[in-house]
Short mmCIF file of C-alpha atoms in Angstrom, two decimals:
data_model
loop_
_atom_site.label_atom_id
_atom_site.label_comp_id
_atom_site.label_asym_id
_atom_site.label_seq_id
_atom_site.Cartn_x
_atom_site.Cartn_y
_atom_site.Cartn_z
CA UNK A 23 13.79 -5.16 29.77
CA UNK A 24 10.05 -5.92 29.74
CA UNK A 25 8.74 -9.37 28.96
CA UNK A 26 7.26 -8.22 25.64
CA UNK A 27 10.56 -6.61 24.57
CA UNK A 28 12.48 -9.73 25.51
CA UNK A 29 10.04 -11.80 23.46
CA UNK A 30 10.65 -9.64 20.42
CA UNK A 31 14.43 -9.90 20.82
CA UNK A 32 14.17 -13.67 21.13
CA UNK A 33 11.92 -13.82 18.08
CA UNK A 34 14.37 -11.78 16.03
CA UNK A 35 17.20 -14.10 17.01
CA UNK A 36 15.05 -17.05 16.01
CA UNK A 37 14.32 -15.32 12.71
CA UNK A 38 17.98 -14.73 11.94
CA UNK A 39 18.90 -18.30 12.78
CA UNK A 40 15.89 -19.64 10.92
CA UNK A 41 16.75 -17.60 7.86
CA UNK A 42 20.16 -19.19 7.69
CA UNK A 43 18.85 -22.69 8.25
CA UNK A 44 15.74 -22.63 6.09
CA UNK A 45 16.90 -20.90 2.94
CA UNK A 46 15.73 -17.31 3.41
CA UNK A 47 17.68 -14.83 1.30
CA UNK A 48 20.93 -13.41 2.56
CA UNK A 49 20.99 -9.68 3.24
CA UNK A 50 24.29 -9.48 1.35
CA UNK A 51 22.82 -10.66 -1.95
CA UNK A 52 22.67 -7.86 -4.52
CA UNK A 53 19.19 -6.42 -4.94
CA UNK A 54 17.81 -8.08 -1.82
CA UNK A 55 19.02 -5.93 1.05
CA UNK A 56 21.89 -4.01 -0.47
CA UNK A 57 20.42 -0.56 0.14
CA UNK A 58 19.99 0.02 -3.59
CA UNK A 59 17.12 2.32 -4.55
CA UNK A 60 13.96 0.69 -5.86
CA UNK A 61 12.70 2.84 -8.68
CA UNK A 62 12.15 6.58 -8.62
CA UNK A 63 9.32 6.92 -6.11
CA UNK A 64 9.56 5.51 -2.61
CA UNK A 65 6.18 6.30 -1.07
CA UNK A 66 4.49 5.22 2.13
CA UNK A 67 0.91 5.44 3.33
CA UNK A 68 0.34 7.32 6.58
CA UNK A 69 -2.63 6.57 8.86
CA UNK A 70 -2.03 7.09 12.59
CA UNK A 71 0.39 7.80 15.45
CA UNK A 72 2.39 4.66 14.67
CA UNK A 73 2.82 6.02 11.15
CA UNK A 74 4.18 9.27 12.56
CA UNK A 75 6.81 7.47 14.65
CA UNK A 76 7.92 5.45 11.62
CA UNK A 77 8.01 8.56 9.44
CA UNK A 78 10.28 10.31 11.95
CA UNK A 79 12.56 7.30 12.10
CA UNK A 80 12.82 6.60 8.37
CA UNK A 81 12.15 9.90 6.58
CA UNK A 82 15.60 9.80 4.97
CA UNK A 83 14.54 6.69 3.01
CA UNK A 84 11.20 8.04 1.75
CA UNK A 85 10.32 10.44 -1.06
CA UNK A 86 6.55 10.84 -0.62
CA UNK A 87 3.92 10.29 2.05
CA UNK A 88 0.27 9.59 1.22
CA UNK A 89 -1.81 10.69 4.20
CA UNK A 90 -5.19 9.10 4.93
CA UNK A 91 -7.21 12.33 4.81
CA UNK A 92 -10.72 12.78 3.44
CA UNK A 93 -13.65 10.53 2.71
CA UNK A 94 -15.57 11.74 -0.33
CA UNK A 95 -19.30 11.17 0.03
CA UNK A 96 -22.10 10.50 -2.46
CA UNK A 97 -22.62 14.22 -3.10
CA UNK A 98 -18.95 15.01 -3.69
CA UNK A 99 -18.35 16.58 -0.26
CA UNK A 100 -15.15 15.85 1.67
CA UNK A 101 -15.55 14.50 5.20
CA UNK A 102 -13.00 14.20 7.99
CA UNK A 103 -12.81 15.81 11.42
CA UNK A 104 -9.07 15.18 11.74
CA UNK A 105 -7.62 15.71 8.25
CA UNK A 106 -6.54 19.32 8.81
CA UNK A 107 -4.58 18.57 11.98
CA UNK A 108 -3.03 15.40 10.53
CA UNK A 109 -1.94 17.10 7.31
CA UNK A 110 -0.38 19.98 9.22
CA UNK A 111 1.59 17.59 11.40
CA UNK A 112 2.80 15.49 8.48
CA UNK A 113 3.71 18.52 6.38
CA UNK A 114 5.90 19.88 9.16
CA UNK A 115 7.76 16.58 9.41
CA UNK A 116 7.94 16.15 5.64
CA UNK A 117 9.24 19.64 4.93
CA UNK A 118 12.20 19.03 7.22
CA UNK A 119 13.23 16.13 4.97
CA UNK A 120 12.13 17.42 1.57
CA UNK A 121 9.32 14.88 1.16
CA UNK A 122 6.28 15.24 -1.07
CA UNK A 123 2.92 15.05 0.71
CA UNK A 124 -0.18 13.63 -0.94
CA UNK A 125 -3.65 13.43 0.59
CA UNK A 126 -5.29 10.02 0.32
CA UNK A 127 -8.96 10.42 -0.63
CA UNK A 128 -11.19 7.41 -0.02
CA UNK A 129 -14.78 6.22 0.33
CA UNK A 130 -14.41 4.65 3.79
CA UNK A 131 -15.71 7.24 6.27
CA UNK A 132 -16.06 4.66 9.06
CA UNK A 133 -13.17 2.43 8.01
CA UNK A 134 -15.28 0.33 5.62
CA UNK A 135 -15.35 1.12 1.91
CA UNK A 136 -18.80 2.20 0.75
CA UNK A 137 -19.50 1.00 -2.79
CA UNK A 138 -22.97 2.54 -2.82
CA UNK A 139 -21.57 5.99 -2.04
CA UNK A 140 -18.95 5.56 -4.77
CA UNK A 141 -21.69 4.63 -7.24
CA UNK A 142 -23.76 7.70 -6.36
CA UNK A 143 -20.73 9.97 -6.67
CA UNK A 144 -19.42 8.58 -9.93
CA UNK A 145 -22.76 8.50 -11.75
CA UNK A 146 -23.68 12.10 -10.87
CA UNK A 147 -21.73 14.64 -12.99
CA UNK A 148 -22.54 17.44 -10.53
CA UNK A 149 -21.21 15.41 -7.60
CA UNK A 150 -18.04 14.59 -9.53
CA UNK A 151 -17.50 18.27 -10.35
CA UNK A 152 -18.10 19.19 -6.70
CA UNK A 153 -15.50 16.64 -5.57
CA UNK A 154 -12.93 17.84 -8.12
CA UNK A 155 -13.38 21.46 -7.03
CA UNK A 156 -13.20 20.56 -3.35
CA UNK A 157 -10.03 18.53 -3.79
CA UNK A 158 -8.34 21.24 -5.81
CA UNK A 159 -9.20 23.84 -3.16
CA UNK A 160 -8.00 21.69 -0.28
CA UNK A 161 -4.79 20.77 -2.07
CA UNK A 162 -4.09 24.45 -2.54
CA UNK A 163 -5.01 25.34 1.05
CA UNK A 164 -2.71 22.69 2.51
CA UNK A 165 0.11 23.15 0.01
CA UNK A 166 -0.13 19.52 -1.06
CA UNK A 167 1.96 18.03 -3.83
CA UNK A 168 -0.90 15.86 -5.02
CA UNK A 169 -3.73 13.45 -4.33
CA UNK A 170 -3.86 9.68 -4.05
CA UNK A 171 -7.36 8.45 -4.94
CA UNK A 172 -8.43 5.20 -3.27
CA UNK A 173 -12.02 4.38 -4.16
CA UNK A 174 -12.75 0.73 -3.43
CA UNK A 175 -15.80 -1.46 -3.93
CA UNK A 176 -16.77 0.42 -7.09
CA UNK A 177 -19.51 -1.55 -8.90
CA UNK A 178 -18.43 -3.09 -12.25
CA UNK A 179 -21.10 -1.09 -14.10
CA UNK A 180 -19.39 2.16 -13.04
CA UNK A 181 -16.19 1.41 -14.95
CA UNK A 182 -16.58 4.23 -17.48
CA UNK A 183 -17.81 6.65 -14.83
CA UNK A 184 -14.75 5.96 -12.66
CA UNK A 185 -12.43 6.52 -15.62
CA UNK A 186 -14.24 9.78 -16.41
CA UNK A 187 -13.90 11.03 -12.83
CA UNK A 188 -10.18 10.24 -12.78
CA UNK A 189 -9.76 12.11 -16.08
CA UNK A 190 -11.59 15.15 -14.69
CA UNK A 191 -9.58 15.15 -11.47
CA UNK A 192 -6.29 14.63 -13.29
CA UNK A 193 -6.97 17.52 -15.66
CA UNK A 194 -7.69 19.88 -12.76
CA UNK A 195 -4.72 18.82 -10.64
CA UNK A 196 -2.35 18.91 -13.59
CA UNK A 197 -3.44 22.46 -14.33
CA UNK A 198 -2.34 23.33 -10.80
CA UNK A 199 0.93 21.40 -11.13
CA UNK A 200 -0.12 18.60 -8.79
CA UNK A 201 0.25 14.83 -8.97
CA UNK A 202 -2.56 12.28 -9.13
CA UNK A 203 -2.00 8.68 -8.11
CA UNK A 204 -4.82 6.14 -8.31
CA UNK A 205 -4.78 3.09 -6.05
CA UNK A 206 -6.17 0.06 -7.91
CA UNK A 207 -6.98 -3.52 -6.88
CA UNK A 208 -4.49 -6.11 -8.04
CA UNK A 209 -5.61 -7.94 -11.16
CA UNK A 210 -3.91 -10.34 -13.56
CA UNK A 211 -6.40 -9.98 -16.43
CA UNK A 212 -9.28 -7.77 -17.52
CA UNK A 213 -11.86 -10.21 -16.18
CA UNK A 214 -15.40 -8.78 -15.90
CA UNK A 215 -16.41 -11.67 -13.63
CA UNK A 216 -14.14 -10.35 -10.86
CA UNK A 217 -16.61 -7.96 -9.25
CA UNK A 218 -14.06 -6.43 -6.85
CA UNK A 219 -11.78 -5.27 -9.68
CA UNK A 220 -13.83 -5.13 -12.90
CA UNK A 221 -14.50 -1.37 -12.59
CA UNK A 222 -10.79 -0.53 -12.71
CA UNK A 223 -9.74 -0.08 -16.34
CA UNK A 224 -5.96 -0.01 -16.00
CA UNK A 225 -5.47 1.35 -19.51
CA UNK A 226 -7.91 4.25 -19.15
CA UNK A 227 -6.87 5.11 -15.61
CA UNK A 228 -3.21 4.97 -16.59
CA UNK A 229 -3.78 7.40 -19.46
CA UNK A 230 -5.20 10.01 -17.07
CA UNK A 231 -3.33 9.56 -13.82
CA UNK A 232 0.35 10.24 -13.17
CA UNK A 233 0.70 6.95 -11.33
CA UNK A 234 -1.21 3.69 -10.98
CA UNK A 235 -0.59 2.47 -7.41
CA UNK A 236 -1.06 -1.30 -7.43
CA UNK A 237 -2.56 -2.78 -4.27
CA UNK A 238 -0.48 -5.93 -4.67
CA UNK A 239 -1.46 -7.42 -1.33
CA UNK A 240 -4.21 -9.47 0.28
CA UNK A 241 -3.73 -12.39 -2.10
CA UNK A 242 -4.72 -14.18 1.10
CA UNK A 243 -6.70 -12.18 3.65
CA UNK A 244 -8.52 -12.47 6.96
CA UNK A 245 -11.75 -13.70 5.40
CA UNK A 246 -10.14 -16.52 3.42
CA UNK A 247 -7.84 -19.50 3.92
CA UNK A 248 -4.26 -19.09 5.21
CA UNK A 249 -1.49 -18.23 2.81
CA UNK A 250 1.01 -15.55 1.82
CA UNK A 251 -0.16 -11.94 1.83
CA UNK A 252 1.56 -11.41 -1.51
CA UNK A 253 3.48 -14.30 -3.03
CA UNK A 254 6.19 -13.29 -5.49
CA UNK A 255 4.62 -15.25 -8.36
CA UNK A 256 1.23 -13.61 -7.93
CA UNK A 257 2.75 -10.15 -7.58
CA UNK A 258 4.74 -10.64 -10.77
CA UNK A 259 1.60 -11.70 -12.64
CA UNK A 260 -0.08 -8.46 -11.56
CA UNK A 261 2.94 -6.43 -12.65
CA UNK A 262 3.06 -8.13 -16.04
CA UNK A 263 -0.58 -7.34 -16.63
CA UNK A 264 -0.16 -3.73 -15.47
CA UNK A 265 2.79 -2.98 -17.76
CA UNK A 266 0.86 -4.45 -20.68
CA UNK A 267 -1.75 -1.72 -20.15
CA UNK A 268 0.18 1.22 -18.68
CA UNK A 269 3.66 2.69 -19.31
CA UNK A 270 5.91 0.95 -16.80
CA UNK A 271 7.16 4.20 -15.24
CA UNK A 272 3.59 5.00 -14.22
CA UNK A 273 3.23 1.73 -12.31
CA UNK A 274 3.88 1.94 -8.56
CA UNK A 275 4.26 -1.40 -6.81
CA UNK A 276 2.37 -1.78 -3.54
CA UNK A 277 4.38 -3.45 -0.77
CA UNK A 278 2.51 -4.92 2.22
CA UNK A 279 4.11 -4.44 5.63
CA UNK A 280 1.81 -6.68 7.67
CA UNK A 281 0.61 -10.23 8.09
CA UNK A 282 -2.33 -12.36 9.19
CA UNK A 283 -2.88 -14.94 11.88
CA UNK A 284 -5.48 -17.63 11.16
CA UNK A 285 -6.94 -19.79 13.91
CA UNK A 286 -10.20 -21.70 14.15
CA UNK A 287 -11.25 -20.56 10.69
CA UNK A 288 -10.83 -16.89 11.64
CA UNK A 289 -8.17 -14.48 10.45
CA UNK A 290 -6.87 -11.25 11.94
CA UNK A 291 -4.31 -8.71 10.77
CA UNK A 292 -0.94 -8.38 12.53
CA UNK A 293 1.94 -5.94 12.39
CA UNK A 294 5.43 -7.31 11.82
CA UNK A 295 6.27 -6.80 15.51
CA UNK A 296 3.14 -8.67 16.57
CA UNK A 297 4.01 -11.55 14.27
CA UNK A 298 7.51 -12.04 15.69
CA UNK A 299 6.23 -11.61 19.25
CA UNK A 300 3.68 -14.38 18.68
CA UNK A 301 6.33 -16.62 17.20
CA UNK A 302 8.32 -16.34 20.42
CA UNK A 303 5.25 -16.70 22.65
CA UNK A 304 4.07 -19.86 20.88
CA UNK A 305 7.58 -21.32 20.70
CA UNK A 306 7.14 -21.72 16.96
CA UNK A 307 9.86 -22.26 14.37
CA UNK A 308 10.13 -19.76 11.58
CA UNK A 309 9.66 -21.21 8.11
CA UNK A 310 10.43 -19.77 4.70
CA UNK A 311 8.29 -20.57 1.66
CA UNK A 312 10.79 -20.64 -1.18
CA UNK A 313 8.16 -20.48 -3.90
CA UNK A 314 6.15 -17.62 -2.39
CA UNK A 315 9.28 -15.90 -1.02
CA UNK A 316 7.51 -15.28 2.28
CA UNK A 317 8.03 -16.14 5.98
CA UNK A 318 5.45 -17.99 8.05
CA UNK A 319 5.09 -20.25 11.06
CA UNK A 320 2.61 -22.79 12.39
CA UNK A 321 1.72 -23.33 16.06
CA UNK A 322 -1.00 -25.90 16.68
CA UNK A 323 -4.04 -24.79 14.71
CA UNK A 324 -2.54 -21.33 14.14
CA UNK A 325 -0.87 -20.20 10.94
CA UNK A 326 0.83 -16.84 10.65
CA UNK A 327 2.04 -15.44 7.33
CA UNK A 328 3.67 -12.04 7.28
CA UNK A 329 5.98 -9.71 5.35
CA UNK A 330 9.50 -8.66 6.23
CA UNK A 331 12.67 -7.21 4.75
CA UNK A 332 13.41 -10.38 2.80
CA UNK A 333 10.02 -10.75 1.13
CA UNK A 334 10.10 -7.00 0.37
CA UNK A 335 13.54 -7.43 -1.16
CA UNK A 336 12.31 -9.96 -3.71
CA UNK A 337 9.39 -7.71 -4.66
CA UNK A 338 11.72 -4.72 -5.02
CA UNK A 339 13.63 -6.65 -7.66
CA UNK A 340 10.49 -6.52 -9.82
CA UNK A 341 10.69 -2.72 -9.81
CA UNK A 342 14.08 -2.87 -11.46
CA UNK A 343 13.26 -5.81 -13.71
CA UNK A 344 10.16 -4.18 -15.19
CA UNK A 345 11.30 -0.56 -15.02
CA UNK A 346 8.49 0.48 -12.67
CA UNK A 347 8.07 3.95 -11.22
CA UNK A 348 8.72 2.87 -7.64
CA UNK A 349 7.05 1.42 -4.58
CA UNK A 350 4.36 2.38 -2.05
CA UNK A 351 4.42 0.74 1.37
CA UNK A 352 1.12 -0.05 3.11
CA UNK A 353 1.66 1.25 5.69
CA UNK A 354 4.03 3.20 7.94
CA UNK A 355 4.12 1.76 11.44
CA UNK A 356 3.34 -1.84 10.51
CA UNK A 357 6.66 -2.74 8.96
CA UNK A 358 9.83 -4.62 9.74
CA UNK A 359 12.24 -1.67 10.17
CA UNK A 360 14.68 -3.58 8.00
CA UNK A 361 12.54 -3.00 4.90
CA UNK A 362 14.09 0.44 4.64
CA UNK A 363 17.48 -1.18 4.11
CA UNK A 364 15.94 -2.89 1.09
CA UNK A 365 13.83 -0.30 -0.67
CA UNK A 366 16.10 2.59 0.31
CA UNK A 367 15.58 6.08 -0.99
CA UNK A 368 15.18 6.52 -4.74
CA UNK A 369 17.58 8.99 -6.29
#
């Protein structure tokens, strides 16, 4: 066994012991890790080779895969040199397990979301029409079940234009019998002062789209102070606001599968495996925040907060409590494999 594998095994043992000692939830508690389905839709975002390995391992627990596919540019053109090959690969794997495949369409051609490009697209009716036509054609060509739209950094002044574009895209996809999900920033109120989320009119978007996919993560992020990625109280506030604007069955709860390490005022993203490996390497003791329902540890000036099967279990209870449409995991390949015991496969 390699040193890194041994470290992970040790970390997992520490985690199990720490869970018992520090009040983490028991896997035998109903609704936490009982294998019960969480809502109707169990979706997962797919990005890279690590996503493919996770898809192959856990396809029996998933109903839909949203594949990072095309960037839509300011003129409404779709850009990606790898989308065709990726979609073909995922469709082959998905068809073997009866999974739906959606293409995720974004405005991050180089990995960074481009608000200026989104503004140009949304405020030009010709560009919007070009994008709708292109997406409908590509969905047909690839035999897709739908589209997940993830436009981020949209300026607040483009609120009505964004809603109009979603309506136009939904009408076209629905005519072809395809699904439209819209990923939206987490918000707890319709606050125009929140520039990152003011453009996203939950009520209008929810009227048009088949699903509103809440990005209920990054409550704390790499550019801010340490803290939980998605504390249960904050997530529930977002859910309460969403169901006050949108029929609950249209609301899809985003589940984070990652964490962050902060040190020296800097933060960086970690997978679950990286988090437990660091815990073993630093000789740190796992802690459980009972209020946030999240694991973390501290080693010197380092703080690491992450997500696991237990934190996912508490969030999955909200799906049942509020009658939501399901969950969407961000993203395949980052997760604690045990999350699949929690969110299961919706039936």
